[in-house]
PDB file of C-alpha atoms in Angstrom:
ATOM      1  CA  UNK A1455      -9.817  -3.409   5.929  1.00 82.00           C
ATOM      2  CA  UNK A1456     -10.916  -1.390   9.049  1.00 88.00           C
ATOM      3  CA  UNK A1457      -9.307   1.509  11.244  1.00 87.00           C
ATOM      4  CA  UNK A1458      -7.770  -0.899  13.107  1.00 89.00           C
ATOM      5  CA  UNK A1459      -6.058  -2.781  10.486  1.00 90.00           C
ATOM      6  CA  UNK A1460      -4.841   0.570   8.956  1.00 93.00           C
ATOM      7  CA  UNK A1461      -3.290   1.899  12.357  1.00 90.00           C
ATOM      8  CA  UNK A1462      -1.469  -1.916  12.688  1.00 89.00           C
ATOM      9  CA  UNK A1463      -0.229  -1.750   8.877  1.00 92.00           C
ATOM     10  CA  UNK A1464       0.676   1.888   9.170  1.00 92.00           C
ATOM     11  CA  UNK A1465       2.932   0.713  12.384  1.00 90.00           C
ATOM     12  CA  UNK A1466       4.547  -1.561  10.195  1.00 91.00           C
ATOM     13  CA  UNK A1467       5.379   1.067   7.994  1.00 93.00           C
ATOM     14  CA  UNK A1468       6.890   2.885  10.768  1.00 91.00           C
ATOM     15  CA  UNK A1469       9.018   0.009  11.959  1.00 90.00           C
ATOM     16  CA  UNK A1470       9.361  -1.028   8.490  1.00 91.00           C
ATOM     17  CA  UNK A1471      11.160   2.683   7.177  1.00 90.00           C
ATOM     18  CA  UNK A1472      12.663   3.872  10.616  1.00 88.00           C
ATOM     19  CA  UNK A1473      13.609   0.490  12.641  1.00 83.00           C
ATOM     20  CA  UNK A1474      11.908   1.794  15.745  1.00 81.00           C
ATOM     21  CA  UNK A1475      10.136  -2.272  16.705  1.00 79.00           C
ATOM     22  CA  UNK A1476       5.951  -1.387  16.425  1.00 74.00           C
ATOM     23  CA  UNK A1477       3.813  -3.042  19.125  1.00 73.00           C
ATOM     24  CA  UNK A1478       1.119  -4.688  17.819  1.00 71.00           C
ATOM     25  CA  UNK A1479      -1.676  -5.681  20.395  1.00 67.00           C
ATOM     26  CA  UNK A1480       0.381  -7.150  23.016  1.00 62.00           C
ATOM     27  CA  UNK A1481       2.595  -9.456  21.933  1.00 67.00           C
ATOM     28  CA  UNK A1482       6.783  -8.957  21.371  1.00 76.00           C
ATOM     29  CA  UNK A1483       7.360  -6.020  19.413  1.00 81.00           C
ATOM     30  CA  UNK A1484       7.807  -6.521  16.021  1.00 83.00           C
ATOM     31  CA  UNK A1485      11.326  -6.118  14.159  1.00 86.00           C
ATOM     32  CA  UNK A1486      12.045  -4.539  10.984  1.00 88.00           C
ATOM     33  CA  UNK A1487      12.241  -8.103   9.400  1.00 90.00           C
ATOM     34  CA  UNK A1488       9.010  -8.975  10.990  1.00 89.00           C
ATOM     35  CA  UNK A1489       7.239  -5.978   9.354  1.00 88.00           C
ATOM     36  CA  UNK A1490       9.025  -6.437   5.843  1.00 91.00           C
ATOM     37  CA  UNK A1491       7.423  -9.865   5.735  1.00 92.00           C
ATOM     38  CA  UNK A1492       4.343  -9.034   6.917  1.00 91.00           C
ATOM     39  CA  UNK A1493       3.999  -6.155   4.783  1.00 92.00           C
ATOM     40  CA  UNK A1494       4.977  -8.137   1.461  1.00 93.00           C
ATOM     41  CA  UNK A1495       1.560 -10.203   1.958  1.00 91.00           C
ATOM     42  CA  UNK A1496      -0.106  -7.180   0.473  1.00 91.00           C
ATOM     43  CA  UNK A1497       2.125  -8.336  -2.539  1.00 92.00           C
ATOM     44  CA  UNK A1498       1.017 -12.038  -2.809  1.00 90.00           C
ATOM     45  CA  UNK A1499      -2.762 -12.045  -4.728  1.00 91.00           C
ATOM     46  CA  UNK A1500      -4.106  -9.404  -6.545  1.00 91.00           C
ATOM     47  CA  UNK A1501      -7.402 -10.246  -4.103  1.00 93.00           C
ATOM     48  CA  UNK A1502      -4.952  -7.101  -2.213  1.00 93.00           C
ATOM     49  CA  UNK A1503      -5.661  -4.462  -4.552  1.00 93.00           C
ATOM     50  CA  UNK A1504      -8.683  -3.470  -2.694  1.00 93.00           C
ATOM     51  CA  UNK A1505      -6.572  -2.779   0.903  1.00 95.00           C
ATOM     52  CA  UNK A1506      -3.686  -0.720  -1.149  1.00 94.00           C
ATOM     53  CA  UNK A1507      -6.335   1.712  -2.034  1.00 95.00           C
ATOM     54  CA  UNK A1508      -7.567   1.637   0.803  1.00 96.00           C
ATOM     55  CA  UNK A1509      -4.523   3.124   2.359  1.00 96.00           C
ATOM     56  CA  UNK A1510      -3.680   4.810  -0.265  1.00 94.00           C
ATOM     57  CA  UNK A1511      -6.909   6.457   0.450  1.00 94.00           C
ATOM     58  CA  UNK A1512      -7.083   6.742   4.379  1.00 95.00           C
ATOM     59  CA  UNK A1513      -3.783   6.576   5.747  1.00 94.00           C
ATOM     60  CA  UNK A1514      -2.203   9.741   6.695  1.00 92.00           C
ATOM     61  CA  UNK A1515       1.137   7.944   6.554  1.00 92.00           C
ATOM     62  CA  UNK A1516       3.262   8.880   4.114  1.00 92.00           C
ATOM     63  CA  UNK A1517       5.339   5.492   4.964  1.00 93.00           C
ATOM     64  CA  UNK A1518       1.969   3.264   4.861  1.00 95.00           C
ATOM     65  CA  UNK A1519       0.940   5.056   1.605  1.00 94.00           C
ATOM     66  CA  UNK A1520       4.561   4.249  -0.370  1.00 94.00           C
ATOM     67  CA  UNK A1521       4.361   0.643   0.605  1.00 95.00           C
ATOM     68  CA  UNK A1522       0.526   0.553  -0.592  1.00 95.00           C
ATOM     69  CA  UNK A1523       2.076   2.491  -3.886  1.00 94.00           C
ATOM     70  CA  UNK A1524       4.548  -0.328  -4.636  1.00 94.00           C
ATOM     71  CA  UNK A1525       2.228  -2.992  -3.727  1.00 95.00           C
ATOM     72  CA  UNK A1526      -0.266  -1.915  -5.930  1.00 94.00           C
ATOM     73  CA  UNK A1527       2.133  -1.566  -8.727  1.00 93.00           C
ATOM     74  CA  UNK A1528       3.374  -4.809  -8.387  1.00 94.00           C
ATOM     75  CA  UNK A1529       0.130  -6.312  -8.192  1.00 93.00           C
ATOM     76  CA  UNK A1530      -1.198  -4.682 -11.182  1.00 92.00           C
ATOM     77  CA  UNK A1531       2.195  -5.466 -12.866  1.00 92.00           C
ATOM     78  CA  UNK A1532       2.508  -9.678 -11.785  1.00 93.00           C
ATOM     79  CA  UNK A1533      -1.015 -10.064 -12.615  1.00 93.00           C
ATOM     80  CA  UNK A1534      -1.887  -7.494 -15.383  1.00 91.00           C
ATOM     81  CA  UNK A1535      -3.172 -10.240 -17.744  1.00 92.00           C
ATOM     82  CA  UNK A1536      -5.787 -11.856 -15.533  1.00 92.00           C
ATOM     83  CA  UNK A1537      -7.341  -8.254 -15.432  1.00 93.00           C
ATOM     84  CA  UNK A1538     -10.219  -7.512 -18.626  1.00 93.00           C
ATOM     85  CA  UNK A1539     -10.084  -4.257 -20.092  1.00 95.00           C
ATOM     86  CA  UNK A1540     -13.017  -2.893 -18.234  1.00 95.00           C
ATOM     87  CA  UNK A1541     -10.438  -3.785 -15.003  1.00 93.00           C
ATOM     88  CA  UNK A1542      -7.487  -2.065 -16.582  1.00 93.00           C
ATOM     89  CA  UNK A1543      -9.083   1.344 -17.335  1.00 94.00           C
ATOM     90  CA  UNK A1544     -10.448   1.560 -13.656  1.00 94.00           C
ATOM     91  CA  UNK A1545      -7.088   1.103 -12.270  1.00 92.00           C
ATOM     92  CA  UNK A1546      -5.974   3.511 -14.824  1.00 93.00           C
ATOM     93  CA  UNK A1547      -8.447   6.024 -13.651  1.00 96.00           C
ATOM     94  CA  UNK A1548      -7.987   5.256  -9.590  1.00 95.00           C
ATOM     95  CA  UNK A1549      -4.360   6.242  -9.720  1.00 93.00           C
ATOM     96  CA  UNK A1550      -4.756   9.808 -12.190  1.00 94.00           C
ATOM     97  CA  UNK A1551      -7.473  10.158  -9.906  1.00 95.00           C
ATOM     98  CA  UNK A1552      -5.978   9.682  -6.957  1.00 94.00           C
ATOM     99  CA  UNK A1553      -2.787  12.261  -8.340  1.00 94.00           C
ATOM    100  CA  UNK A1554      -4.797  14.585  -9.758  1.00 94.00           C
ATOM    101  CA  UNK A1555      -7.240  14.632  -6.164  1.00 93.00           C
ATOM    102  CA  UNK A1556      -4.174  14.538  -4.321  1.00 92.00           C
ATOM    103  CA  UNK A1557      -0.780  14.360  -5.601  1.00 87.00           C
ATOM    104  CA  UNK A1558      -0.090  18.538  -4.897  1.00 89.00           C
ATOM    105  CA  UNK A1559       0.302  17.473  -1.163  1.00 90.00           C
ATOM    106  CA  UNK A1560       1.712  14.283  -1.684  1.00 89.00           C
ATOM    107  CA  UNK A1561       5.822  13.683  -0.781  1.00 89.00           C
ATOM    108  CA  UNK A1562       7.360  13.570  -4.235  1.00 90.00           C
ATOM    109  CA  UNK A1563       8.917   9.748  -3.644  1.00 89.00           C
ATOM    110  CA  UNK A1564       5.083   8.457  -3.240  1.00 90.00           C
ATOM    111  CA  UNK A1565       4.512  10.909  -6.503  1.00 89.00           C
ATOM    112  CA  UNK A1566       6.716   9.163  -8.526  1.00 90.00           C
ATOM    113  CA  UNK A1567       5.919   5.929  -6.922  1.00 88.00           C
ATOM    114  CA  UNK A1568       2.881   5.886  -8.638  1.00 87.00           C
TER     115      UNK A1568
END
C-alpha cells in the first residue's frame, strides 16, 4: 500500500462513517454502499493483514484506522489457525505495541476496538 492508496481508503472511511459520497480519481462519486463493499475486501484473505497495519500505522484517520481495527480482528479471528505460533505472538506484540506506542491519543472506540 502507498500514500495514494491510504488517502483513497481513508475517503472511503469518510463516506463510509458520515455518508458524504468520496470522489475517487474521476469517476461517479462513490456511495456509502459502494465504500462498505469496497472496504470489506480488506476482510476477504488474511494476504490483508499487511495493509490494516499499515493504516493502522499511517493514517491520521480515526475512521480509516477503526475499519483497519476490525479488519484486522477479523482476519486474525477467520483465519487464526492457518497462522504458526511464531505468527501469533507477532500479531500479539503489533497490537500491545501499537496501544502501548499509541493508544493515550487514540479515540476510545478504536481503543477498545483493538
Amino acid at each position: 500500500m502507498d500514500a495514494q492508496q491510504l488517502s483513497q481508503v481513508e475517503s472511503l472511511c469518510e463516506t463510509l462513517y458520515t455518508g458524504i459520497p468520496a470522489k475517487l480519481g474521476g469517476a461517479k462519486p462513490v456511495d456509502r454502499n459502494e465504500a462498505q463493499q469496497r472496504l470489506l475486501s480488506l476482510q476477504s484473505n488474511a494476504e490483508y493483514i499487511p495493509q490494516c497495519q499499515y493504516i493502522l500505522d499511517n493514517s491520521n484517520s480515526q475512521y480509516a484506522r477503526l475499519v483497519a481495527s476490525n479488519s484486522l480482528i477479523e482476519l486474525i479471528t477467520v483465519h487464526w489457525n492457518s497462522f504458526t505460533v511464531p505468527q501469533r505472538v507477532d500479531i500479539r506484540n503489533y497490537v500491545l505495541g501499537y496501544l502501548a506506542n499509541k493508544g493515550p491519543t487514540l479515540q476510545d472506540f478504536l481503543v477498545l476496538s483493538l
